[in-house]
Short mmCIF file of C-alpha atoms in Angstrom, two decimals:
data_model
loop_
_atom_site.label_atom_id
_atom_site.label_comp_id
_atom_site.label_asym_id
_atom_site.label_seq_id
_atom_site.Cartn_x
_atom_site.Cartn_y
_atom_site.Cartn_z
CA MET A 1391 -0.22 0.20 0.16
CA THR A 1392 1.24 3.32 -0.72
CA GLU A 1393 2.80 5.51 2.12
CA ALA A 1394 -0.01 8.29 3.35
CA ILE A 1395 1.66 11.30 2.58
CA SER A 1396 1.62 14.34 5.21
CA TRP A 1397 3.42 17.79 4.72
CA THR A 1398 5.41 20.43 7.25
CA ASN A 1399 5.59 23.98 6.35
CA SER A 1400 9.18 25.87 5.12
CA THR A 1401 10.87 28.74 3.61
CA ARG A 1402 12.64 28.14 -0.09
CA LYS A 1403 14.09 30.48 -2.66
CA LEU A 1404 12.41 30.09 -5.68
CA SER A 1405 16.15 29.13 -7.73
CA GLU A 1406 15.99 26.25 -5.50
CA LEU A 1407 12.63 25.15 -6.68
CA ILE A 1408 12.96 22.52 -10.22
CA PRO A 1409 9.82 22.41 -12.78
CA TRP A 1410 8.42 19.76 -13.26
CA PRO A 1411 9.34 19.27 -17.30
CA ILE A 1412 5.15 17.77 -18.49
CA ASN A 1413 3.63 20.33 -16.81
CA PRO A 1414 0.85 20.94 -18.18
CA ALA A 1415 -0.72 24.17 -16.94
CA GLN A 1416 0.04 27.21 -18.45
CA ILE A 1417 -0.17 31.63 -17.74
CA GLY A 1418 -1.30 34.47 -20.23
CA LYS A 1419 -0.19 37.81 -19.47
CA ASP A 1420 -2.82 39.10 -18.26
CA GLU A 1421 -3.20 36.51 -15.76
CA ALA A 1422 0.78 36.46 -15.37
CA LYS A 1423 0.53 40.36 -14.39
CA ARG A 1424 -2.16 39.63 -12.92
CA LEU A 1425 0.01 37.10 -10.40
CA GLU A 1426 2.54 39.39 -9.99
CA GLU A 1427 0.30 42.15 -8.17
CA SER A 1428 -1.48 40.01 -5.97
CA LEU A 1429 1.83 39.30 -4.61
CA ALA A 1430 2.49 42.42 -4.52
CA GLU A 1431 -1.02 43.55 -2.92
CA PHE A 1432 -2.46 40.66 -0.43
CA GLY A 1433 1.44 39.01 -0.24
CA GLN A 1434 1.83 34.90 -0.92
CA ILE A 1435 -1.74 33.61 -0.51
CA GLN A 1436 -0.82 30.37 -1.58
CA THR A 1437 2.07 28.52 -0.49
CA ILE A 1438 3.93 26.86 -2.75
CA ALA A 1439 4.20 22.40 -2.57
CA VAL A 1440 7.08 20.83 -3.20
CA SER A 1441 8.56 17.30 -3.17
CA PRO A 1442 12.05 16.73 -0.50
CA THR A 1443 13.76 16.89 -3.42
CA ASN A 1444 12.13 20.78 -4.40
CA GLU A 1445 10.78 19.22 -7.60
CA ILE A 1446 7.55 21.87 -7.96
CA LEU A 1447 4.27 19.53 -7.49
CA ASP A 1448 2.26 22.77 -7.43
CA GLY A 1449 3.40 26.49 -8.10
CA HIS A 1450 5.34 26.60 -11.86
CA GLN A 1451 3.42 29.43 -12.19
CA ARG A 1452 4.63 31.41 -8.91
CA GLN A 1453 7.71 30.88 -9.55
CA ILE A 1454 7.90 31.57 -13.46
CA VAL A 1455 5.69 35.30 -13.04
CA TRP A 1456 7.80 36.00 -9.55
CA GLY A 1457 10.59 35.19 -10.13
CA ALA A 1458 10.73 36.93 -13.65
CA SER A 1459 9.96 40.14 -11.88
CA ARG A 1460 11.96 43.24 -11.06
CA LYS A 1461 10.81 43.23 -7.89
CA PHE A 1462 11.41 39.67 -6.63
CA GLY A 1463 13.35 37.98 -8.49
CA MET A 1464 14.37 33.97 -8.05
CA GLY A 1465 16.27 35.43 -5.21
CA TYR A 1466 12.85 35.48 -3.27
CA GLU A 1467 12.04 33.59 0.15
CA VAL A 1468 8.47 31.57 -0.37
CA ASP A 1469 6.78 28.99 1.74
CA VAL A 1470 6.95 26.63 1.02
CA ARG A 1471 4.08 23.31 2.18
CA VAL A 1472 6.48 19.80 1.51
CA SER A 1473 5.41 16.48 0.72
CA SER A 1474 7.09 13.10 3.43
CA ARG A 1475 7.82 11.26 0.34
CA GLU A 1476 8.32 12.29 -3.22
CA LEU A 1477 5.27 11.74 -5.77
CA THR A 1478 4.89 8.77 -8.17
CA GLU A 1479 4.46 10.32 -11.99
CA GLN A 1480 0.60 9.36 -11.46
CA GLU A 1481 -0.31 11.06 -8.32
CA ARG A 1482 1.55 14.23 -10.08
CA LYS A 1483 -0.91 14.05 -12.12
CA LYS A 1484 -3.59 13.43 -10.79
CA LEU A 1485 -2.51 16.27 -8.34
CA VAL A 1486 -2.64 19.46 -11.08
CA ILE A 1487 -5.65 18.60 -12.62
CA TYR A 1488 -7.47 17.72 -9.37
CA LEU A 1489 -5.80 21.30 -8.44
CA ARG A 1490 -7.17 23.28 -11.47
CA LYS A 1491 -10.38 21.25 -12.25
CA GLY A 1492 -11.36 17.88 -10.81
CA THR A 1493 -11.68 20.65 -7.64
CA VAL A 1494 -12.49 23.94 -8.35
CA GLY A 1495 -16.10 25.13 -7.88
CA ALA A 1496 -18.02 27.24 -9.96
CA PHE A 1497 -19.01 30.71 -9.43
CA ASP A 1498 -23.15 31.39 -7.62
CA TRP A 1499 -24.01 33.72 -10.71
CA ASP A 1500 -27.05 35.29 -8.79
CA ILE A 1501 -24.17 36.57 -5.74
CA LEU A 1502 -22.11 37.96 -8.08
CA ALA A 1503 -24.05 39.55 -10.62
CA ASN A 1504 -25.58 41.18 -7.91
CA ASN A 1505 -22.35 41.86 -5.28
CA PHE A 1506 -20.04 42.73 -8.00
CA GLU A 1507 -19.88 45.49 -10.58
CA ILE A 1508 -19.37 43.66 -14.29
CA PRO A 1509 -15.69 46.02 -15.02
CA ASP A 1510 -14.33 44.60 -11.41
CA LEU A 1511 -14.59 41.30 -12.93
CA LEU A 1512 -13.56 42.26 -15.52
CA GLU A 1513 -9.97 43.35 -14.29
CA TRP A 1514 -9.53 40.81 -12.46
CA GLY A 1515 -10.00 37.88 -14.90
CA PHE A 1516 -12.95 36.73 -16.01
CA ARG A 1517 -13.90 36.72 -20.00
CA PRO A 1518 -16.33 38.46 -21.63
CA PHE A 1519 -18.41 35.70 -22.55
CA GLU A 1520 -18.12 34.16 -18.81
CA LEU A 1521 -20.22 37.16 -18.26
CA GLY A 1522 -22.24 37.35 -21.80
CA LEU A 1523 -20.71 39.96 -22.93
CA ASN A 1524 -18.46 39.88 -26.62
CA SER A 1525 -15.25 40.18 -26.38
CA ASP A 1526 -15.77 43.55 -27.67
CA GLY A 1527 -18.27 44.68 -24.58
CA ASN A 1528 -21.19 44.74 -26.67
CA ASP A 1529 -23.85 42.74 -25.45
CA PRO A 1530 -24.75 40.33 -28.20
CA ASN A 1531 -28.45 40.23 -26.41
CA GLU A 1532 -28.50 44.14 -27.35
CA GLU A 1533 -26.92 42.83 -29.93
CA TRP A 1534 -30.19 40.31 -31.27
CA LYS A 1535 -33.24 43.07 -30.36
CA GLY A 1536 -35.53 43.83 -33.66
CA MET A 1537 -34.20 39.23 -34.41
CA PRO A 1538 -36.21 36.00 -33.56
CA GLU A 1539 -37.51 35.62 -29.54
CA PHE A 1540 -33.53 34.09 -28.38
CA GLY A 1541 -33.52 32.23 -24.48
CA ASN A 1542 -32.07 29.82 -22.91
CA GLU A 1543 -31.34 28.86 -19.48
CA ASP A 1544 -28.45 27.27 -17.54
CA LEU A 1545 -29.78 24.36 -17.27
CA SER A 1546 -26.19 22.37 -17.35
CA PRO A 1547 -25.41 19.45 -15.07
CA LEU A 1548 -24.30 20.30 -11.48
CA LYS A 1549 -21.74 18.16 -11.65
CA GLN A 1550 -20.83 14.77 -14.03
CA ILE A 1551 -19.28 11.66 -12.96
CA LYS A 1552 -17.81 8.66 -14.21
CA VAL A 1553 -19.88 5.28 -13.32
CA SER A 1554 -17.98 2.13 -14.51
CA PHE A 1555 -19.28 -1.15 -14.18
CA LYS A 1556 -16.95 -4.70 -13.49
CA SER A 1557 -19.09 -7.05 -15.36
CA ILE A 1558 -23.43 -6.64 -17.27
CA GLU A 1559 -24.72 -8.03 -14.17
CA ASP A 1560 -23.03 -4.72 -11.88
CA MET A 1561 -24.48 -2.48 -14.95
CA ASN A 1562 -27.92 -4.05 -15.13
CA ASN A 1563 -28.46 -2.96 -11.38
CA PHE A 1564 -27.63 0.19 -11.24
CA SER A 1565 -30.22 0.52 -13.91
CA LYS A 1566 -33.30 -0.41 -11.65
CA LEU A 1567 -31.93 0.78 -8.59
CA ILE A 1568 -31.91 4.51 -10.42
CA GLY A 1569 -34.75 3.04 -12.86
CA GLN A 1570 -33.77 3.93 -15.86
CA ILE A 1571 -32.45 1.98 -18.60
CA VAL A 1572 -28.81 1.39 -19.28
CA THR A 1573 -27.61 -0.39 -21.52
CA GLU A 1574 -24.15 -0.96 -23.06
CA ASN A 1575 -24.20 1.71 -26.02
CA THR A 1576 -26.23 4.62 -22.65
CA ARG A 1577 -23.56 7.29 -23.12
CA SER A 1578 -24.58 9.20 -20.88
CA ILE A 1579 -28.23 9.51 -18.82
CA TRP A 1580 -29.30 12.25 -15.92
CA TYR A 1581 -30.70 11.80 -12.25
CA PRO A 1582 -33.60 12.15 -12.09
CA LYS A 1583 -34.72 11.19 -15.69
CA ALA A 1584 -33.96 14.50 -17.48
CA GLU A 1585 -36.79 15.49 -20.35
CA GLN A 1586 -34.97 15.64 -23.54
CA ASN A 1587 -36.18 18.82 -25.62
CA ASP A 1588 -34.47 18.73 -29.18
CA ASP A 1589 -36.24 17.41 -32.17
CA GLY A 1590 -39.45 16.89 -30.05
CA ASP A 1591 -42.65 17.13 -31.80
CA GLU A 1592 -42.88 21.04 -31.91
CA VAL A 1593 -41.75 22.68 -35.33
CA TYR A 1594 -41.18 26.26 -36.15
CA HIS A 1595 -43.43 26.92 -39.20
CA GLY A 1596 -43.23 29.79 -41.80
CA ASN A 1597 -46.34 31.81 -41.33
CA THR A 1598 -46.10 35.01 -43.58
CA MET B 807 -43.54 20.17 -43.40
CA MET B 808 -46.91 19.16 -41.72
CA MET B 809 -49.63 17.77 -43.83
CA GLY B 810 -52.29 20.93 -44.57
CA MET B 811 -49.96 23.49 -44.28
CA LYS B 812 -48.04 24.43 -47.52
CA PHE B 813 -44.50 26.17 -46.89
CA ILE B 814 -43.68 29.64 -48.61
CA MET B 815 -41.34 31.05 -50.64
CA VAL B 816 -39.05 33.09 -48.54
CA ILE B 817 -37.57 36.35 -50.30
CA LEU B 818 -34.17 36.49 -50.45
CA LYS B 819 -31.02 39.49 -51.28
CA TYR B 820 -28.80 37.39 -51.99
CA PRO B 821 -28.07 34.14 -54.36
CA VAL B 822 -28.28 30.67 -52.89
CA TYR B 823 -25.51 28.27 -54.72
CA ILE B 824 -25.29 24.75 -53.39
CA ILE B 825 -22.59 23.13 -54.54
CA SER B 826 -22.70 19.31 -55.21
CA LYS B 827 -20.51 16.66 -57.14
CA GLY B 828 -22.62 13.20 -57.86
CA ARG B 829 -24.82 14.33 -54.90
CA TRP B 830 -28.08 13.90 -58.01
CA GLU B 831 -29.60 10.78 -55.97
CA SER B 832 -29.48 12.49 -51.77
CA ARG B 833 -29.08 16.12 -53.17
CA LEU B 834 -29.65 17.04 -49.10
CA THR B 835 -28.85 20.57 -49.55
CA SER B 836 -31.81 20.99 -52.21
CA LYS B 837 -34.25 18.53 -50.69
CA VAL B 838 -33.75 21.29 -48.03
CA PHE B 839 -34.73 24.06 -49.47
CA GLU B 840 -37.46 22.59 -51.92
CA ASN B 841 -38.89 21.60 -48.71
CA ILE B 842 -39.06 25.12 -46.14
CA GLY B 843 -38.74 27.51 -48.98
CA VAL B 844 -35.48 28.65 -49.68
CA PRO B 845 -34.80 29.89 -53.68
CA TYR B 846 -31.42 28.55 -54.80
CA GLN B 847 -29.75 27.16 -57.44
CA ILE B 848 -27.10 23.82 -57.70
CA VAL B 849 -23.93 23.95 -59.17
CA ILE B 850 -22.43 20.44 -61.36
CA GLU B 851 -19.63 20.36 -63.20
CA PRO B 852 -21.17 19.43 -66.95
CA GLN B 853 -21.53 15.35 -67.30
CA GLU B 854 -23.88 15.47 -64.59
CA PHE B 855 -26.21 17.66 -65.94
CA ASP B 856 -28.39 14.70 -67.22
CA ASN B 857 -28.83 13.45 -64.12
CA TYR B 858 -29.41 16.24 -62.13
CA ALA B 859 -32.21 17.15 -64.30
CA SER B 860 -34.06 14.32 -63.97
CA VAL B 861 -34.41 15.33 -60.40
CA ILE B 862 -34.18 18.94 -59.79
CA ASP B 863 -35.85 21.46 -61.70
CA PRO B 864 -33.55 22.56 -64.72
CA ASN B 865 -33.58 25.59 -63.79
CA LYS B 866 -32.10 26.15 -61.04
CA ILE B 867 -29.35 24.60 -61.97
CA LEU B 868 -25.70 26.00 -62.71
CA VAL B 869 -22.99 24.44 -64.97
CA LEU B 870 -19.72 25.15 -63.84
CA PRO B 871 -17.06 25.93 -67.30
CA PHE B 872 -15.04 22.90 -66.36
CA SER B 873 -15.24 19.70 -64.72
CA ASN B 874 -12.95 17.13 -63.00
CA LEU B 875 -10.36 19.45 -62.09
CA GLY B 876 -9.33 17.60 -59.79
CA LEU B 877 -8.22 20.98 -57.15
CA GLY B 878 -11.23 20.19 -55.13
CA SER B 879 -13.79 21.82 -54.71
CA ILE B 880 -12.32 25.40 -54.45
CA PRO B 881 -12.42 26.12 -58.34
CA ALA B 882 -16.41 25.79 -58.85
CA ARG B 883 -16.24 27.71 -54.89
CA ASN B 884 -14.40 30.89 -56.98
CA TRP B 885 -16.85 30.82 -59.76
CA ILE B 886 -19.57 31.05 -58.06
CA TRP B 887 -18.08 33.81 -56.39
CA GLU B 888 -16.65 35.35 -60.33
CA TYR B 889 -21.06 35.39 -61.02
CA SER B 890 -22.26 36.09 -58.50
CA ILE B 891 -20.34 39.58 -58.71
CA SER B 892 -21.90 39.55 -62.57
CA ILE B 893 -25.51 39.85 -61.72
CA GLY B 894 -25.04 42.72 -58.98
CA ALA B 895 -24.94 40.05 -55.85
CA GLU B 896 -23.31 42.00 -52.79
CA ARG B 897 -23.32 38.86 -50.72
CA HIS B 898 -23.88 35.05 -52.09
CA TRP B 899 -24.64 32.18 -49.97
CA ILE B 900 -22.56 29.04 -50.63
CA LEU B 901 -23.86 25.69 -49.63
CA ASP B 902 -22.10 22.25 -49.46
CA ASP B 903 -24.81 19.72 -50.37
CA ASN B 904 -24.40 17.63 -47.35
CA ILE B 905 -27.11 19.34 -44.69
CA TYR B 906 -30.77 18.15 -44.16
CA THR B 907 -32.27 20.31 -42.14
CA PHE B 908 -31.92 23.33 -39.79
CA TRP B 909 -32.57 24.13 -36.56
CA ARG B 910 -33.60 27.38 -33.37
CA TRP B 911 -32.18 27.53 -30.39
CA ASN B 912 -34.10 28.81 -28.12
CA ARG B 913 -35.76 27.96 -25.01
CA ASN B 914 -33.05 25.19 -25.06
CA SER B 915 -34.01 23.33 -27.07
CA LYS B 916 -33.36 22.49 -30.65
CA VAL B 917 -36.94 22.80 -32.96
CA LYS B 918 -36.80 21.89 -36.45
CA VAL B 919 -37.55 24.44 -38.86
CA ASP B 920 -39.98 24.11 -41.81
CA SER B 921 -38.68 27.74 -43.05
CA GLY B 922 -36.62 29.53 -45.13
CA ALA B 923 -37.25 33.05 -43.22
CA ILE B 924 -33.99 32.26 -40.69
CA PHE B 925 -31.91 32.59 -43.78
CA THR B 926 -33.88 35.79 -44.47
CA ALA B 927 -33.29 37.12 -40.49
CA MET B 928 -29.70 36.07 -41.36
CA GLU B 929 -29.05 38.10 -43.49
CA ASP B 930 -30.45 41.16 -42.53
CA PHE B 931 -28.61 40.48 -39.18
CA ILE B 932 -25.60 41.01 -40.74
CA ASP B 933 -26.68 43.73 -42.86
CA ARG B 934 -26.56 46.04 -40.08
CA TYR B 935 -23.15 46.01 -40.06
CA LYS B 936 -20.53 47.51 -41.80
CA ASN B 937 -17.78 44.19 -41.50
CA ILE B 938 -18.88 41.03 -41.45
CA ALA B 939 -16.79 38.93 -44.17
CA ILE B 940 -19.14 35.86 -43.51
CA GLY B 941 -21.45 34.92 -40.93
CA GLY B 942 -23.15 31.77 -41.27
CA PRO B 943 -24.94 29.32 -38.82
CA ASN B 944 -22.62 27.08 -36.08
CA TYR B 945 -24.18 22.94 -36.85
CA TYR B 946 -26.16 22.02 -34.49
CA MET B 947 -23.89 18.98 -33.46
CA PHE B 948 -22.42 21.52 -31.11
CA VAL B 949 -24.99 23.51 -29.15
CA LYS B 950 -25.53 22.08 -26.31
CA SER B 951 -28.95 22.87 -25.36
CA LYS B 952 -28.75 23.03 -21.77
CA TYR B 953 -26.63 25.74 -22.03
CA LYS B 954 -26.71 29.02 -21.55
CA ASP B 955 -24.80 30.84 -24.78
CA ASN B 956 -25.24 33.86 -26.60
CA PRO B 957 -27.61 34.08 -29.59
CA PHE B 958 -23.77 34.25 -31.77
CA ARG B 959 -20.07 34.31 -31.46
CA MET B 960 -17.93 36.07 -33.01
CA ASN B 961 -14.44 35.94 -35.14
CA THR B 962 -14.17 31.89 -35.53
CA ARG B 963 -14.66 29.72 -37.69
CA ILE B 964 -17.61 30.08 -40.59
CA TYR B 965 -18.82 26.40 -41.76
CA SER B 966 -20.48 24.87 -44.66
CA CYS B 967 -23.76 27.36 -44.98
CA ILE B 968 -21.84 30.87 -45.82
CA LEU B 969 -22.47 34.37 -46.69
CA ILE B 970 -19.76 35.51 -48.17
CA LYS B 971 -19.61 39.70 -48.76
CA ASN B 972 -18.85 40.00 -52.64
CA ASP B 973 -16.09 42.55 -52.24
CA ILE B 974 -13.98 41.59 -49.66
CA PRO B 975 -10.18 40.78 -51.72
CA TYR B 976 -10.04 36.92 -51.28
CA ARG B 977 -10.96 33.96 -53.27
CA TRP B 978 -10.78 30.16 -51.96
CA ARG B 979 -7.71 28.59 -52.30
CA GLY B 980 -5.83 25.49 -51.56
CA ARG B 981 -7.32 22.00 -51.28
CA TYR B 982 -8.84 21.41 -47.80
CA ASN B 983 -10.19 22.96 -45.06
CA GLU B 984 -10.86 25.85 -46.80
CA ASP B 985 -13.95 26.99 -45.07
CA THR B 986 -11.08 27.95 -41.70
CA ASP B 987 -8.62 29.53 -43.70
CA LEU B 988 -10.94 31.46 -45.27
CA SER B 989 -12.11 32.66 -41.81
CA LEU B 990 -8.43 32.91 -40.80
CA ARG B 991 -7.70 35.60 -43.99
CA VAL B 992 -10.78 37.96 -43.21
CA LEU B 993 -9.54 37.79 -39.37
CA LYS B 994 -6.39 38.79 -39.99
CA ASP B 995 -7.26 41.16 -42.08
CA GLY B 996 -10.11 42.96 -39.01
CA TRP B 997 -13.19 41.99 -40.24
CA CYS B 998 -15.50 39.74 -38.26
CA THR B 999 -17.25 36.92 -38.70
CA ILE B 1000 -20.79 35.90 -37.44
CA LEU B 1001 -21.37 32.23 -36.04
CA PHE B 1002 -25.06 32.17 -35.54
CA GLN B 1003 -26.33 29.87 -32.39
CA THR B 1004 -30.29 30.52 -32.92
CA PHE B 1005 -29.84 29.23 -36.36
CA LEU B 1006 -27.89 26.17 -36.99
CA ALA B 1007 -27.41 23.09 -39.78
CA LYS B 1008 -27.59 19.28 -39.30
CA LYS B 1009 -25.68 17.42 -42.16
CA ALA B 1010 -24.46 14.92 -42.59
CA ARG B 1011 -22.33 13.11 -40.46
CA THR B 1012 -18.41 13.79 -43.37
CA MET B 1013 -17.86 10.01 -46.29
CA THR B 1014 -22.17 8.76 -45.29
CA VAL B 1015 -22.64 10.39 -48.13
CA LYS B 1016 -22.15 9.54 -51.22
CA GLY B 1017 -20.01 11.54 -53.89
CA GLY B 1018 -18.79 15.55 -52.88
CA ASN B 1019 -15.14 16.65 -52.56
CA THR B 1020 -13.82 15.44 -49.60
CA GLU B 1021 -14.22 11.20 -49.91
CA ASP B 1022 -11.08 11.55 -51.43
CA LEU B 1023 -9.51 13.85 -49.28
CA TYR B 1024 -9.74 11.92 -46.32
CA LYS B 1025 -7.61 8.94 -47.81
CA LEU B 1026 -5.15 11.31 -49.61
CA ASP B 1027 -1.59 10.04 -50.85
CA GLY B 1028 -1.90 6.27 -50.25
CA GLN B 1029 -1.67 4.70 -47.11
CA LYS B 1030 -1.22 8.38 -45.41
CA ASP B 1031 -3.82 9.82 -42.60
CA GLY B 1032 -5.84 12.60 -44.85
CA ARG B 1033 -6.67 13.91 -41.41
CA LEU B 1034 -2.61 14.75 -40.84
CA LEU B 1035 -2.53 16.26 -44.01
CA MET B 1036 -5.43 18.09 -44.07
CA ALA B 1037 -4.06 19.27 -40.70
CA GLN B 1038 -0.59 19.92 -41.55
CA SER B 1039 -1.70 22.21 -45.17
CA LEU B 1040 -4.03 24.64 -42.86
CA GLN B 1041 -0.55 25.91 -40.74
CA ARG B 1042 1.40 25.52 -42.90
CA GLN B 1043 -1.38 28.15 -44.34
CA HIS B 1044 -1.65 29.87 -40.78
CA PRO B 1045 1.58 28.49 -38.58
CA ASP B 1046 1.28 31.95 -35.94
CA VAL B 1047 -2.54 30.10 -35.21
CA VAL B 1048 -3.09 26.72 -36.02
CA LYS B 1049 -1.43 23.97 -33.60
CA ILE B 1050 -1.72 19.88 -35.40
CA THR B 1051 -3.10 17.35 -31.76
CA ARG B 1052 -3.81 14.08 -31.82
CA LYS B 1053 -7.06 13.98 -30.06
CA TRP B 1054 -8.94 11.14 -29.58
CA GLY B 1055 -7.30 8.70 -31.68
CA ARG B 1056 -7.02 10.79 -34.52
CA TRP B 1057 -5.32 14.47 -35.85
CA GLN B 1058 -6.66 17.76 -35.35
CA HIS B 1059 -5.92 21.37 -35.99
CA GLN B 1060 -6.65 23.44 -33.33
CA VAL B 1061 -6.69 27.00 -34.19
CA ASP B 1062 -6.22 29.93 -31.65
CA TYR B 1063 -8.71 32.89 -32.65
CA ARG B 1064 -8.52 35.04 -29.12
CA PRO B 1065 -5.85 37.21 -31.48
CA PHE B 1066 -9.39 37.97 -33.39
CA LYS B 1067 -11.30 39.52 -30.32
CA GLY B 1068 -10.91 42.76 -30.81
CA ASN B 1069 -12.22 43.09 -34.26
CA LYS B 1070 -15.16 44.68 -33.40
CA LEU B 1071 -18.90 45.39 -35.15
CA ILE B 1072 -18.88 48.79 -36.93
CA LYS B 1073 -23.37 49.84 -37.99
CA LYS B 1074 -23.85 51.09 -40.41
CA GLU B 1075 -24.86 54.45 -40.60
CA GLY B 1076 -28.74 55.13 -40.37
CA VAL B 1077 -29.12 51.44 -39.28
CA VAL B 1078 -31.83 51.53 -36.48
CA ILE B 1079 -32.36 48.30 -34.89
CA PRO B 1080 -35.70 47.87 -33.55
CA GLU B 1081 -36.92 46.93 -30.26
CA GLY B 1082 -38.29 43.37 -29.40
CA VAL B 1083 -38.60 40.75 -30.75
CA ASN B 1084 -38.98 39.66 -34.69
CA ASN B 1085 -39.77 36.54 -35.16
CA TYR B 1086 -40.03 36.72 -39.37
CA GLY B 1087 -43.44 35.28 -39.32
CA MET B 1088 -42.55 31.73 -37.34
CA VAL B 1089 -44.52 30.25 -34.79
CA LEU B 1090 -43.91 27.32 -32.86
CA VAL B 1091 -46.37 24.76 -34.10
CA ASN B 1092 -46.97 21.00 -32.56
CA ARG B 1093 -46.32 18.83 -35.25
CA LYS B 1094 -49.20 16.70 -33.95
CA GLU B 1095 -51.95 18.44 -33.51
CA GLU B 1096 -51.79 18.64 -36.86
CA SER B 1097 -55.25 21.54 -37.06
CA THR B 1098 -53.92 23.29 -33.96
CA HIS B 1099 -51.62 26.28 -34.91
CA ALA B 1100 -51.75 28.02 -31.39
CA PRO B 1101 -48.99 31.52 -32.71
CA ASP B 1102 -46.35 31.89 -30.37
CA PRO B 1103 -46.86 34.41 -28.01
CA THR B 1104 -43.32 36.08 -29.15
CA THR B 1105 -44.84 36.40 -32.76
CA GLN B 1106 -47.28 39.06 -32.33
CA PRO B 1107 -45.98 43.13 -33.23
CA GLU B 1108 -42.63 44.88 -31.46
CA ALA B 1109 -43.03 46.01 -27.70
#
């Protein structure tokens, strides 16, 4: 059985940290600028995660951006969390995806809309399309005035998970359990079962 | 088409051309236009005239002055462009012959349309602006109806149903991915493209319809993977924004459209955008309730 990982606090100079050659995470120009500003304004809120041999497990962009900064540089000392053992390659891969995708929550859009200002959200990192704005700052829904009705709610799933079955029997049992037909051809389902509206009985007919 | 209801032929501002080769039997786009009342001309090579004329009104057939050039669809596309200019058109529609239905996305549903009014709406929208070089509907398969999105996307690739501004200084070129190449060239020069999300086209899966030009393209060069050659060709044309990736077991090109975010729409002088909704006469009806033609409340006169 793999030994559990524990973490201890420490500090390192940025120059001591060793990047992971296959780190898939990237940072854009705007995000890098904000990352530098964030350190200047708020200090180092999030620690960098490293292995016992100083290989970076999380924090590549901080090393790159802060290390290249005139204000901080590679001699800058950062707070780190040091793992009790080296992570396997698979663990490193899992961790990098977990931290950026698999464990990241979502925004409550109503709270954002009611309590935050759009210019602030754009300045702090939201992309215009995420706020329903065009890239040039125009609202496509404004541009769409005088055109056919268009309105859709966000009915996207809260979460999607992958379910695996060892056998047909397991799959059939699962099917019974949720009260829906699941076959070898099933690619996805909704629970509870959702109404499929596409290609239903309705049609837009021309009337003029 | 609902029984007992006749389609109404729409009047479009711009000519519509379907490019077709070896598809007189399937002629999917031609059939859907017959069904929804969109005036069109199908553009074919001379040796296939009799075949097409046996199933399509000859008045709707345009015959190319060449055949079997072995250069894919590019010569035909450019011939159509020049032809539409010669008849005085300011824009022209060009479609592949593998589209079999058109749809609207609204109220979290994708609903089929049996009216050509969506083409009138697309023309009207594009004509509000000075600088839309090309536009057209998104593919049905690329819109998730349960998600929230905008009525159109700007400055991206426009696929196989395209309204082209005739006086832009470009022409079709190359052999593969010609729609992406044209989209990128106009975007790089600061023009805008509009991909409608409200209106969608459903096409037959690539290589499931006999005829056309793609069949040969995917099996290029003996044993070589045609998809890779196509991706490499696009990358050579646009190395600054195209990457080649291998996804889901096949080669794909990946285009970065972010550099074109700043291409802004410029309204024509004097254009007044009406408030409210204009459904262009389209009403939502239930196919099962043939006698009930409940009007869509949103088709009432504008507020």
